[in-house]
Amino acid sequence: MKILITGSAGFIGFHTAVMLLERGDTVIGFDNFNEYYDPKLKDARNKILEGYDNFTIIRGDLKSNDDLKKAFDLLGGGEDTRVCHLAAQAGVRHSIKNPDEFIQDNIQGTNNILELCKERGVGGLTYASSSSVYGDNDVSPFQEDHKCDCPLSLYGMTKKTNELQAYTYYKLHGVKSTGLRFFTVYGPYGRPDMALFLFANWITKGEPMQVFGQGKMQRDFTYVEDIAAGVVAALDKNYDYEIFNLGGGKTEELMDYITTLEKALGKVGKKEMLPMQPGDVVSTSADISKARKMLGYDPKTQITEGIPKFVEWYREYYQI
Ligand SMILES: NC(=O)c1ccc[n+]([C@@H]2O[C@H](COP(=O)([O-])OP(=O)(O)OC[C@H]3O[C@@H](n4cnc5c(N)ncnc54)[C@H](O)[C@@H]3O)[C@@H](O)[C@H]2O)c1
């Protein structure tokens, strides 16, 4: 297959690209290398991807149709082409202070992608949604058909909007799509704005860790290679219109996540217990039975295995 991955220099895009390149697919990467977090990490991921002969990077912005057209020109159209749309402005807290960026990048950007998928006759689209769409749904574990029209963050709202945009393009224009609701992804080359990375930085520097929700929050943590396998399965299956939860299959207490990290780092951190932040939800728990059945999705990595792999990478990358 020939696949255009938006957000290829990002955390999940990078791991997905490696998996596709390793099995011999042709991958066109697309990313604007924005400065939401250290672009050196994006360059490092991209350098690895550029080591593959079957990879080409287009540096461009989702908001620019001219930039996107360069990537779609390389992709072409037809049965064997796919778009894997992972580029987005991420971060629940960042979305509260920067609503415009989220509307432009996530909603307008996704519409530009859908229009070009339609125009060029692309074989199918797989795109990133998020567990944030469940908002204040309190029926746990979350199932794909649960109510998710009450998001608690602007970020969650943009992701739910993406699902609606995709639905409309399928109904009106027959653009096939699969939306993947990712649940707190972690692992090597992870995002520096996410909890695991922040905790690791605070612990290694001996600074107090900010533990929100008094440490009582629960998350369905998902190891990044399990997620990438789910994304690849969605690209391969190429359903007409589906939404899947992709979670780790087990809900963990935040304090257990921290203790596992401390063990892997060999150091116990000081903790500053703080209340929940606006936009946060107390617990996310994924029902992944639909993805198991229809995608053959089978997350295997527990935090006791995944966190030490993150720490190994973190120590090597930052020479700690
Ligand atoms: N990591 C998680 O736990 C998680 C959970 C739920 C959903 N998601 C979603 O998964 C996708 C990938 O997330 P990630 O963790 O890899 O994030 P990331 O920030 O590491 O990757 C996103 C990439 O998209 C690029 N990008 C952003 N705006 C762009 C634009 N306008 N034009 C071109 N490129 C642009 C960024 O430079 C970045 O490299 C996102 O859509 C995110 O919302 C992630």
XYZ file of C-alpha atoms and ligand atoms in Angstrom:
364
model
C 0.000 0.000 0.000
C 0.880 3.654 -0.333
C 0.038 5.609 2.798
C 0.108 9.303 3.580
C 0.636 9.786 7.327
C -0.084 13.246 8.689
C 1.747 13.930 11.950
C 4.492 11.484 10.949
C 7.048 13.330 13.103
C 4.706 13.027 16.080
C 4.717 10.289 18.690
C 2.058 7.919 17.317
C 2.680 8.855 13.666
C 6.350 7.934 14.004
C 5.678 4.488 15.502
C 2.957 3.783 12.930
C 5.260 4.833 10.089
C 8.042 2.519 11.336
C 5.630 -0.427 11.431
C 4.415 0.230 7.867
C 7.903 0.906 6.488
C 9.256 -2.280 8.082
C 6.677 -4.378 6.266
C 7.519 -2.706 2.942
C 4.705 -0.197 2.389
C 5.452 3.169 0.801
C 4.963 5.996 3.295
C 4.643 9.713 2.643
C 5.027 11.679 5.855
C 3.483 15.100 6.389
C 4.208 17.343 9.372
C 4.760 21.016 10.160
C 7.190 20.240 13.029
C 5.406 22.814 15.192
C 6.818 24.038 18.488
C 4.080 22.808 20.829
C 6.886 20.700 22.301
C 10.597 20.473 21.509
C 10.852 20.127 17.698
C 14.270 18.439 18.154
C 12.379 15.327 19.242
C 10.307 15.519 16.041
C 13.514 15.918 14.008
C 15.007 12.880 15.759
C 11.966 10.750 14.908
C 11.929 12.033 11.335
C 15.645 11.291 10.902
C 14.950 7.639 11.693
C 12.101 7.583 9.153
C 14.296 9.209 6.497
C 16.664 6.260 6.912
C 14.118 4.137 5.008
C 14.184 4.216 1.168
C 10.397 3.844 1.076
C 9.808 7.069 3.058
C 9.387 10.667 1.844
C 8.656 13.645 4.076
C 6.674 16.697 3.054
C 7.078 19.584 5.488
C 3.795 21.419 5.435
C 0.741 22.565 7.285
C -2.720 20.973 7.327
C -4.183 24.438 7.034
C -2.530 24.980 3.642
C -4.196 23.244 0.724
C -1.105 23.942 -1.382
C 1.067 22.045 1.115
C -1.421 19.196 1.325
C -1.724 18.933 -2.456
C 2.031 18.231 -2.695
C 1.527 15.225 -0.421
C -1.650 14.032 -2.166
C 0.094 14.378 -5.560
C 2.700 11.880 -4.342
C 0.014 9.592 -2.926
C -2.231 9.457 -5.994
C -5.579 7.688 -5.663
C -7.263 4.285 -5.936
C -7.793 1.073 -3.962
C -4.247 0.737 -2.641
C -3.933 4.241 -1.241
C -4.701 5.304 2.327
C -4.531 8.430 4.414
C -3.635 7.978 8.063
C -4.518 11.327 9.616
C -2.817 11.707 12.987
C -1.657 15.336 12.866
C -3.504 17.506 15.339
C -3.014 20.038 18.003
C -3.101 17.768 21.059
C -3.273 18.469 24.783
C -6.423 18.956 26.851
C -4.982 21.772 28.986
C -3.412 23.620 26.042
C -6.813 23.664 24.311
C -8.415 25.666 27.111
C -5.975 28.558 26.575
C -5.576 28.303 22.785
C -8.996 27.531 21.316
C -8.278 29.045 17.879
C -5.303 26.749 17.214
C -7.501 23.737 17.922
C -10.349 24.883 15.712
C -7.988 25.655 12.821
C -5.624 22.662 13.041
C -8.087 19.997 14.132
C -11.368 20.967 12.486
C -10.388 22.995 9.404
C -7.284 20.797 8.912
C -9.403 17.618 8.969
C -11.858 19.095 6.504
C -9.004 19.859 4.119
C -7.935 16.206 4.393
C -11.476 14.902 3.779
C -11.932 17.163 0.752
C -8.708 15.901 -0.803
C -9.566 12.264 -0.016
C -12.826 12.817 -1.895
C -11.269 14.758 -4.785
C -8.406 12.290 -5.352
C -10.400 9.072 -4.835
C -8.207 7.854 -1.959
C -8.940 4.219 -0.974
C -9.676 4.994 2.688
C -8.972 7.209 5.665
C -7.993 6.221 9.198
C -7.876 9.101 11.665
C -7.136 9.797 15.315
C -9.997 10.483 17.650
C -9.585 10.344 21.424
C -10.991 8.998 24.689
C -11.664 12.704 25.431
C -14.835 12.476 23.329
C -16.478 10.585 26.215
C -16.310 13.757 28.334
C -18.581 13.413 31.325
C -19.964 10.006 30.348
C -19.952 8.133 33.672
C -20.852 4.669 32.379
C -17.677 2.628 32.533
C -15.975 1.011 30.653
C -16.586 3.326 27.699
C -18.184 1.707 24.670
C -18.219 3.209 21.196
C -21.997 3.683 21.235
C -22.065 5.507 24.577
C -23.159 9.123 24.677
C -20.278 11.405 23.787
C -21.865 14.713 23.037
C -20.783 16.366 26.308
C -17.004 16.864 25.960
C -15.240 18.484 28.923
C -12.518 20.158 26.868
C -12.229 22.067 23.650
C -9.783 19.397 22.499
C -12.415 16.679 23.070
C -14.940 18.771 21.168
C -12.632 18.981 18.124
C -12.115 15.205 18.159
C -15.861 14.521 18.325
C -16.309 17.015 15.489
C -13.797 15.027 13.415
C -15.977 11.931 13.802
C -19.008 13.903 12.585
C -17.050 15.366 9.660
C -15.944 11.866 8.664
C -19.509 10.571 8.904
C -20.815 13.317 6.632
C -18.103 12.699 4.028
C -18.900 9.004 4.043
C -22.643 9.577 3.644
C -22.360 12.364 1.085
C -19.308 11.350 -0.903
C -18.550 7.731 0.003
C -15.181 8.555 1.640
C -14.448 5.448 3.728
C -13.131 6.138 7.211
C -12.177 4.590 10.524
C -11.893 6.753 13.640
C -9.695 5.505 16.470
C -10.320 6.686 20.006
C -6.882 6.406 21.599
C -6.585 6.071 25.383
C -3.494 7.719 27.037
C -0.647 6.452 24.899
C 2.880 6.114 26.340
C 6.229 4.638 25.375
C 9.631 5.441 23.816
C 9.824 8.721 21.849
C 6.760 9.824 23.842
C 5.340 13.310 24.156
C 7.101 15.613 26.631
C 3.808 17.284 27.620
C 2.284 14.020 28.857
C 2.264 12.749 32.447
C 4.866 9.964 32.166
C 7.435 12.285 30.643
C 6.730 15.109 33.105
C 6.983 12.720 36.069
C 10.252 11.259 34.752
C 11.722 14.781 34.396
C 10.667 15.819 37.899
C 11.947 12.599 39.493
C 15.352 12.733 37.766
C 15.814 16.431 38.633
C 14.712 15.877 42.246
C 11.869 18.382 41.838
C 8.378 17.846 43.326
C 5.969 16.073 40.995
C 2.612 17.720 40.423
C 0.105 14.923 40.986
C -3.332 16.116 39.954
C -6.617 14.696 41.246
C -4.767 13.814 44.518
C -3.376 10.777 42.616
C -6.834 9.176 42.525
C -7.378 9.484 38.768
C -7.543 6.290 36.750
C -6.403 5.843 33.184
C -6.433 3.137 30.560
C -2.750 3.466 29.606
C -1.850 2.093 26.188
C 1.627 1.168 25.007
C 2.493 2.890 21.745
C 3.404 -0.250 19.776
C 0.035 -1.771 20.639
C -1.606 1.423 19.356
C 0.464 1.392 16.146
C -0.603 -2.232 15.533
C -4.237 -1.114 15.920
C -3.747 1.750 13.462
C -2.164 -0.573 10.901
C -5.034 -3.072 11.321
C -7.550 -0.261 10.709
C -5.701 0.775 7.535
C -5.686 -2.832 6.328
C -9.339 -3.600 7.113
C -10.491 -0.289 5.638
C -14.099 -0.461 6.813
C -16.694 1.842 5.258
C -17.368 3.864 8.399
C -16.377 2.685 11.879
C -15.215 4.034 15.227
C -13.074 1.953 17.592
C -11.705 2.361 21.097
C -8.006 1.555 21.239
C -7.035 1.222 24.903
C -4.669 -0.906 26.939
C -7.476 -3.174 28.142
C -6.786 -2.472 31.831
C -7.486 0.574 34.003
C -4.663 1.650 36.305
C -4.543 4.013 39.279
C -2.294 7.012 38.617
C -0.298 6.232 41.795
C 0.481 2.698 40.527
C 1.719 4.227 37.274
C 3.981 6.559 39.285
C 5.272 3.742 41.519
C 6.126 1.625 38.462
C 8.014 4.608 36.990
C 9.891 5.205 40.252
C 10.949 1.532 40.319
C 12.201 1.725 36.729
C 14.124 4.944 37.451
C 15.417 3.581 40.792
C 14.392 6.795 42.552
C 11.364 7.882 44.583
C 10.029 11.357 43.747
C 8.662 14.049 46.047
C 4.953 14.562 45.435
C 2.815 17.659 45.472
C -0.789 16.475 45.639
C -3.081 18.857 43.729
C -6.794 18.994 42.820
C -8.115 17.988 39.381
C -7.446 20.395 36.527
C -10.253 21.837 34.397
C -10.907 19.552 31.437
C -9.628 16.403 33.200
C -11.868 13.414 33.745
C -11.619 11.196 36.853
C -11.396 7.894 35.035
C -11.026 6.590 31.489
C -11.631 2.937 30.850
C -11.949 1.436 27.380
C -14.138 -1.423 26.322
C -12.006 -2.788 23.483
C -14.152 -5.779 22.550
C -15.236 -4.229 19.228
C -11.612 -3.589 18.185
C -10.627 -7.106 19.314
C -13.377 -8.628 17.190
C -13.224 -6.462 14.065
C -9.539 -5.412 13.946
C -7.904 -8.362 15.705
C -6.544 -5.714 18.098
C -4.776 -7.368 21.013
C -2.816 -5.049 23.340
C -0.255 -7.120 25.195
C 1.998 -4.643 26.978
C 1.313 -4.055 30.685
C 2.726 -0.929 32.385
C 5.243 -3.119 34.242
C 6.782 -3.927 30.851
C 6.039 -0.707 28.933
C 7.286 1.814 31.503
C 10.765 0.217 31.795
C 10.976 0.352 27.966
C 10.142 4.067 28.104
C 12.771 4.618 30.816
C 15.421 2.771 28.807
C 14.778 5.068 25.831
C 14.520 8.203 28.025
C 17.905 7.528 29.680
C 19.615 6.863 26.370
C 18.031 9.777 24.476
C 18.716 12.361 27.200
C 21.969 10.669 28.309
C 20.853 10.451 31.947
N -0.860 10.468 22.653
C -2.064 10.219 23.171
O -2.199 9.722 24.299
C -3.306 10.496 22.367
C -4.553 10.176 22.948
C -5.708 10.422 22.219
C -5.639 10.940 20.948
N -4.417 11.268 20.410
C -4.398 11.811 19.043
O -3.495 11.063 18.274
C -2.861 11.871 17.298
C -1.361 11.780 17.422
O -1.000 12.207 18.739
P 0.502 12.235 19.246
O 0.486 11.875 20.682
O 1.365 11.485 18.309
O 0.772 13.812 19.152
P 2.054 14.603 18.598
O 1.810 16.026 18.987
O 3.308 13.949 19.037
O 1.915 14.441 17.026
C 1.139 15.282 16.228
C 2.010 15.770 15.078
O 1.194 16.559 14.224
C 1.934 17.684 13.806
N 0.979 18.766 13.516
C 0.160 19.409 14.374
N -0.555 20.346 13.738
C -0.194 20.286 12.432
C -0.577 20.996 11.271
N -1.464 21.991 11.325
N -0.011 20.667 10.101
C 0.912 19.668 10.013
N 1.321 18.960 11.084
C 0.781 19.259 12.277
C 2.841 18.037 14.976
O 4.004 18.741 14.563
C 3.178 16.655 15.533
O 4.396 16.173 15.026
C -3.407 13.277 17.525
O -4.489 13.485 16.637
C -3.912 13.248 18.946
O -4.937 14.185 19.156
C -3.264 11.041 21.084
